[in-house]
Short mmCIF file of C-alpha atoms in Angstrom, two decimals:
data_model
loop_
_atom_site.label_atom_id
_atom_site.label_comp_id
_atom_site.label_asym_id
_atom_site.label_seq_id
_atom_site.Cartn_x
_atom_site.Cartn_y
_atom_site.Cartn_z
CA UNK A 2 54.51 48.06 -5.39
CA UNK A 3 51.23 46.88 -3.24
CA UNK A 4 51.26 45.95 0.03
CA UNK A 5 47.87 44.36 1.34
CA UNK A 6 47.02 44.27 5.16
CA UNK A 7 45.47 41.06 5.32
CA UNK A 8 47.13 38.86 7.32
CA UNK A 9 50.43 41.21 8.11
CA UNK A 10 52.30 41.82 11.69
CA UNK A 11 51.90 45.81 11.91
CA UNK A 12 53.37 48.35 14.23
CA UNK A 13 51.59 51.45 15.05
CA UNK A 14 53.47 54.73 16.67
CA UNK A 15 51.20 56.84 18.80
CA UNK A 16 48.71 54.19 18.99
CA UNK A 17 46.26 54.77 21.91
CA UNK A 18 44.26 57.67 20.52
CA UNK A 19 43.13 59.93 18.27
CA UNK A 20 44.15 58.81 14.02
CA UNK A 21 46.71 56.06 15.67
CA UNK A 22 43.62 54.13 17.27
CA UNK A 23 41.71 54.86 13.92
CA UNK A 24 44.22 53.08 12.46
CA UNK A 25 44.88 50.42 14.66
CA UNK A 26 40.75 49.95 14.29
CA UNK A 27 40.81 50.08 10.99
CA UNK A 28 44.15 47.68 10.14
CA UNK A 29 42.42 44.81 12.30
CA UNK A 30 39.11 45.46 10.55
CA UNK A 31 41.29 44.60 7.31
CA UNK A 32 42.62 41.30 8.50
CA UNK A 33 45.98 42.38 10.24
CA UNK A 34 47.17 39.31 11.89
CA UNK A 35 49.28 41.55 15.09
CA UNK A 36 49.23 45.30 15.68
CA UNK A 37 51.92 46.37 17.58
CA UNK A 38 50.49 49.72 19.59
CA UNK A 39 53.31 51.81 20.18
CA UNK A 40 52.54 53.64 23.35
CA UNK A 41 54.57 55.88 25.73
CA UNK A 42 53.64 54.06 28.87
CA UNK A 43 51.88 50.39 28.30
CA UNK A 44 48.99 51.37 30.93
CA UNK A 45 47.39 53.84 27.93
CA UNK A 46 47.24 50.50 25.35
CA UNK A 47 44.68 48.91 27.37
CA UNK A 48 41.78 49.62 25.63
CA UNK A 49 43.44 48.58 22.16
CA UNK A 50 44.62 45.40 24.23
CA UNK A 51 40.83 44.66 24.93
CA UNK A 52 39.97 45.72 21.33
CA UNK A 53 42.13 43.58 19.51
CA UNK A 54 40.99 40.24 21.82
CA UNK A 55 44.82 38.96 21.43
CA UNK A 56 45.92 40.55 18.38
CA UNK A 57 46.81 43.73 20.22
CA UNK A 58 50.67 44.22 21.68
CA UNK A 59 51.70 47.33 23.44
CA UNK A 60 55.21 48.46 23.05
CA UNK A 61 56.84 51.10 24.41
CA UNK A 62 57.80 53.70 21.91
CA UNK A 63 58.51 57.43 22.53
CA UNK A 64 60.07 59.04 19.54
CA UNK A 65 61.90 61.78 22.15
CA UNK A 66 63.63 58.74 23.00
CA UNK A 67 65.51 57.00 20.63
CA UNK A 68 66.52 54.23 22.92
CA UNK A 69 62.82 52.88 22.85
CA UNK A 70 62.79 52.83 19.41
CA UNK A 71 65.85 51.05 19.08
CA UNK A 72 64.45 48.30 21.83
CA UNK A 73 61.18 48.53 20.09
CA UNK A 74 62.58 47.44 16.58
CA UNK A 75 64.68 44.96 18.17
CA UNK A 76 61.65 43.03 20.34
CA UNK A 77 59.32 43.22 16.85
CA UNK A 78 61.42 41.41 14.30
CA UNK A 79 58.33 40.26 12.75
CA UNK A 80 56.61 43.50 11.70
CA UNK A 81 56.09 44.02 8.26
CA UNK A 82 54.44 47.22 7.83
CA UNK A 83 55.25 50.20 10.30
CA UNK A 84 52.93 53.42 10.30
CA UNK A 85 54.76 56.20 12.16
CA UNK A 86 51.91 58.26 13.89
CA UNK A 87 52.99 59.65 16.75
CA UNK A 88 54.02 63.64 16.57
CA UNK A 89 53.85 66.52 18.91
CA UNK A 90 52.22 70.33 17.84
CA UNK A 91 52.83 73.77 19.30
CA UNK A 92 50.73 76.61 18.53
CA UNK A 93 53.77 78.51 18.48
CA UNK A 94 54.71 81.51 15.98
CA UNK A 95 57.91 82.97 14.98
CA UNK A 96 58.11 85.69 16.65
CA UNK A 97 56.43 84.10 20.08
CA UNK A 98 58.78 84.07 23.02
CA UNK A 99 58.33 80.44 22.92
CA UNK A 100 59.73 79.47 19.56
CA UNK A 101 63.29 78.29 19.98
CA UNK A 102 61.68 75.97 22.63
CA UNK A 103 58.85 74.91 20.82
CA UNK A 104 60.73 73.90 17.59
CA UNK A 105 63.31 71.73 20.02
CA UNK A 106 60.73 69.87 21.11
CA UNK A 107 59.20 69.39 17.64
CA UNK A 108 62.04 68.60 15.40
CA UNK A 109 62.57 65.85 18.28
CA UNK A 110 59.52 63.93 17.81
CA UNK A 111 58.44 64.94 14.48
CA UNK A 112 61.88 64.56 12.70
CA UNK A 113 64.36 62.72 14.52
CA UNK A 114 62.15 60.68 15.31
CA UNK A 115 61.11 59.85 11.81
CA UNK A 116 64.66 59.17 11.14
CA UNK A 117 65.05 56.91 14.14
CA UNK A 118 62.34 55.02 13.11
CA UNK A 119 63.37 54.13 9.25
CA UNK A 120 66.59 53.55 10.82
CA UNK A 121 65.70 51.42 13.22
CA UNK A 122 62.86 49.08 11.20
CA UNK A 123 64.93 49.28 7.76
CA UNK A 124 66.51 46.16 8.53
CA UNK A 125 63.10 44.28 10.23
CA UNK A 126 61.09 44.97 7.03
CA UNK A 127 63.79 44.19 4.76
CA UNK A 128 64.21 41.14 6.51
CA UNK A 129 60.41 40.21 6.46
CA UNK A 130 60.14 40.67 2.33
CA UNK A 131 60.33 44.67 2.59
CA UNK A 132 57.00 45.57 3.89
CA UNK A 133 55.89 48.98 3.71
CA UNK A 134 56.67 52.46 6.05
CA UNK A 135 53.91 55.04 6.39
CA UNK A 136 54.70 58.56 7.69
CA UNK A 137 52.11 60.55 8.82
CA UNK A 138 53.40 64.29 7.59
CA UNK A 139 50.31 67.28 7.06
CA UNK A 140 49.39 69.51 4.81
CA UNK A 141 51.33 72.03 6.56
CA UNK A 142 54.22 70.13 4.75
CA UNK A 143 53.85 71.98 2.24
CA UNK A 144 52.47 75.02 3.21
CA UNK A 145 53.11 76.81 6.09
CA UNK A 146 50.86 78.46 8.35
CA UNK A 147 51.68 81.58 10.95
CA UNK A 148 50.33 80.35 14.06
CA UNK A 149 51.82 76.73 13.78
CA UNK A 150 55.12 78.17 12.03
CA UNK A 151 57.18 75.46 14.06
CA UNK A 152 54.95 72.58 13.49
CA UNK A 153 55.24 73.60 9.94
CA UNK A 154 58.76 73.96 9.47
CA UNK A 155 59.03 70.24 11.52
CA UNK A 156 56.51 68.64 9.12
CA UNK A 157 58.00 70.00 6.21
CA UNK A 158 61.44 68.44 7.25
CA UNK A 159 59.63 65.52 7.70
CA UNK A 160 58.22 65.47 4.51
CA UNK A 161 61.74 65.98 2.60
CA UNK A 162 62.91 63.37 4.65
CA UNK A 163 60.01 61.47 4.10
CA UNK A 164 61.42 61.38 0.09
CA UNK A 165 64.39 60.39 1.19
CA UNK A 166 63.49 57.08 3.12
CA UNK A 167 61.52 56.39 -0.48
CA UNK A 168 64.72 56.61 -1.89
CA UNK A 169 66.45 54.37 0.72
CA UNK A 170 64.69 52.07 1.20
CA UNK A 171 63.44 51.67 -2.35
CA UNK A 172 65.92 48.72 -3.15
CA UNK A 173 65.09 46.47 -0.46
CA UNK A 174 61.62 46.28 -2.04
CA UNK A 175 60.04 48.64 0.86
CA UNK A 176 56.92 50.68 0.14
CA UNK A 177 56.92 54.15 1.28
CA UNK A 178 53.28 56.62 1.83
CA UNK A 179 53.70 59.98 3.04
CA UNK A 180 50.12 61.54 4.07
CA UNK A 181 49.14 64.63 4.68
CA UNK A 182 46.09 65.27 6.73
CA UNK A 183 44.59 68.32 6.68
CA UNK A 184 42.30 69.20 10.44
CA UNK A 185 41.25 65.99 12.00
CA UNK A 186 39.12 65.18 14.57
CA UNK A 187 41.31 64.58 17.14
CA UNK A 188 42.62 66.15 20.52
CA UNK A 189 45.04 67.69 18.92
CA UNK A 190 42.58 69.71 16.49
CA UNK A 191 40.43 70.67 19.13
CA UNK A 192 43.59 72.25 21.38
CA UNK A 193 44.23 74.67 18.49
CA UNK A 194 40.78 75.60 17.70
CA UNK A 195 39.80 73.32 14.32
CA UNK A 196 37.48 71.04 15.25
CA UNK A 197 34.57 72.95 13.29
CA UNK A 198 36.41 71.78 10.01
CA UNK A 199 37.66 68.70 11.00
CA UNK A 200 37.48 65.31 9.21
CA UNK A 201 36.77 61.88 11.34
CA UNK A 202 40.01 60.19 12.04
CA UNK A 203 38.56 57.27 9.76
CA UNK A 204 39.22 58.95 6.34
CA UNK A 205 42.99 58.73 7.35
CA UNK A 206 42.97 55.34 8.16
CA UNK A 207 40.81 54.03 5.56
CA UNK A 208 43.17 56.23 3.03
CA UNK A 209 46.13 54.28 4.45
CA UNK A 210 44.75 50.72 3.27
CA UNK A 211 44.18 52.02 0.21
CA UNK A 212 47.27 54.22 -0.76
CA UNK A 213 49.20 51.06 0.15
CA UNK A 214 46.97 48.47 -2.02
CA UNK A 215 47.64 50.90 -5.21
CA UNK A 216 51.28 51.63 -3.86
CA UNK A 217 50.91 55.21 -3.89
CA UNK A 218 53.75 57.49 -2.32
CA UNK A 219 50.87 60.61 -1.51
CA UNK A 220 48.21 60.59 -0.18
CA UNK A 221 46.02 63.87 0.84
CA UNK A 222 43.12 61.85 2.55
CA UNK A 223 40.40 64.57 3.77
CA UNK A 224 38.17 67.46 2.58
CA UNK A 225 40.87 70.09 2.66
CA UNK A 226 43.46 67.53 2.18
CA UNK A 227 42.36 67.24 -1.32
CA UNK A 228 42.26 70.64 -2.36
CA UNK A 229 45.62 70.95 -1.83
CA UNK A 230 46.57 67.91 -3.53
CA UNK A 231 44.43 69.54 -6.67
CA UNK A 232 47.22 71.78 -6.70
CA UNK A 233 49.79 70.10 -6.15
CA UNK A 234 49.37 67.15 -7.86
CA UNK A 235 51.22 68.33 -11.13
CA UNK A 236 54.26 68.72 -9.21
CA UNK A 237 54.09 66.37 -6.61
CA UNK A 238 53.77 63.53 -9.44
CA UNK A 239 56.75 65.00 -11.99
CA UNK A 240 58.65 66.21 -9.59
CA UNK A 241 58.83 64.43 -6.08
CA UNK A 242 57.71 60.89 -7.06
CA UNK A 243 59.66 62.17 -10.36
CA UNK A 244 57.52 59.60 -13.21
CA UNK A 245 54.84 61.86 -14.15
CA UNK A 246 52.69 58.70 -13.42
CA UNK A 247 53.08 58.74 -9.52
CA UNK A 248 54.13 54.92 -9.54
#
């Protein structure tokens, strides 16, 4: 499968900064016809609103909340791509007095809310043709780290999941990317100390359009990013996408 941006009705989850307004930049630079910026409070979407000179809509979505998501899908029955964003990270280790807490609030955003999400917009994009999903997941999917041992166990759920909406939604004719940034310029990075090594936001977003024009399932978009997919690769394509091909 390809899916092309040019002239497609997008939503975007955590839209207002950091890679989600890289990628709502970059999806209008491609010809998207209406980005939906999913924001926790419509005030923050302003200067996307101002951006996109009328393509732009701000939507609340919070993926804590799975009402919003629910209302969200249900007031954007025309989107035809959806790139879930939006996660939360705790620099929290295992044995940190913090780390039943900090997982809670992780597997919240990072996985239900993943699963809220292809709930919720399975039916929209298989109603609009099928459309395409995009989950942003990390390279921490795949190998965990100490310090972020929560946010790695959350992404790694995510990823597995991840698979599994492939699998679901395969049938209805939906494309499915799963990416895995490594550090990325981005508040986030510089909160737990990687900015040094950090990728611009833009090789995310650019890696987006094009993992979905070759219908690619991975894609591992940035400097370290790609060593790990040099790795991985062997497995990821016999194993996970399961064709030895990775189509």
């Amino acid at each position: 499968m390809s899916f092309q941006i040019a002239d497609r009705v997008v939503l975007v989850t955590g839209a207002n900064r950091g890679i989600g307004k890289s990628i709502v930049e970059t999806l209008l630079a491609h010809g998207a016809k209406k980005v939906y910026a999913g924001v926790r409070e419509l005030s923050k979407a302003k200067d996307l609103v101002e951006l996109g000179q009328g393509k732009v809509i701000p939507i609340i979505i919070d993926l804590a909340n799975r009402t919003t998501i629910d209302q969200a899908a249900a007031d954007a029955q025309d989107v035809e791509l959806v790139v879930n964003n939006a996660g939360i990270a705790r620099t929290t280790s295992l044995f940190s007095e913090q780390v039943y807490g900090s997982l809670d609030e992780e597997l919240k955003v990072n996985l239900y809310g993943v699963i809220a999400m292809a709930r919720a917009f399975a039916p929209v994009l298989k109603a609009n043709g099928g459309g395409a999903f995009v989950q942003l997941n990390s390279v921490v999917s795949i190998k965990s780290f100490g310090d972020f041992a929560t946010y790695s166990a959350s992404k790694a759920a995510a990823y597995s999941v991840t698979q599994a909406i492939r699998d679901g939604l395969r049938e209805q004719g939906t494309l499915v990317v799963s990416v895995h940034p490594g550090p990325i310029a981005t508040d986030m990075a510089a909160a737990v100390g990687l900015l040094e090594v950090a990728d611009p936001p833009a090789v995310v977003s650019e890696g987006i359009v094009q993992a979905l024009a070759q219908g690619q399932f991975h894609l591992f978009p940035d400097k370290m990013a790609k060593q790990f997919w040099g790795v991985y690769e062997n497995y990821a394509r016999n194993i996970v996408e399961g064709t030895g091909t990775g189509e």
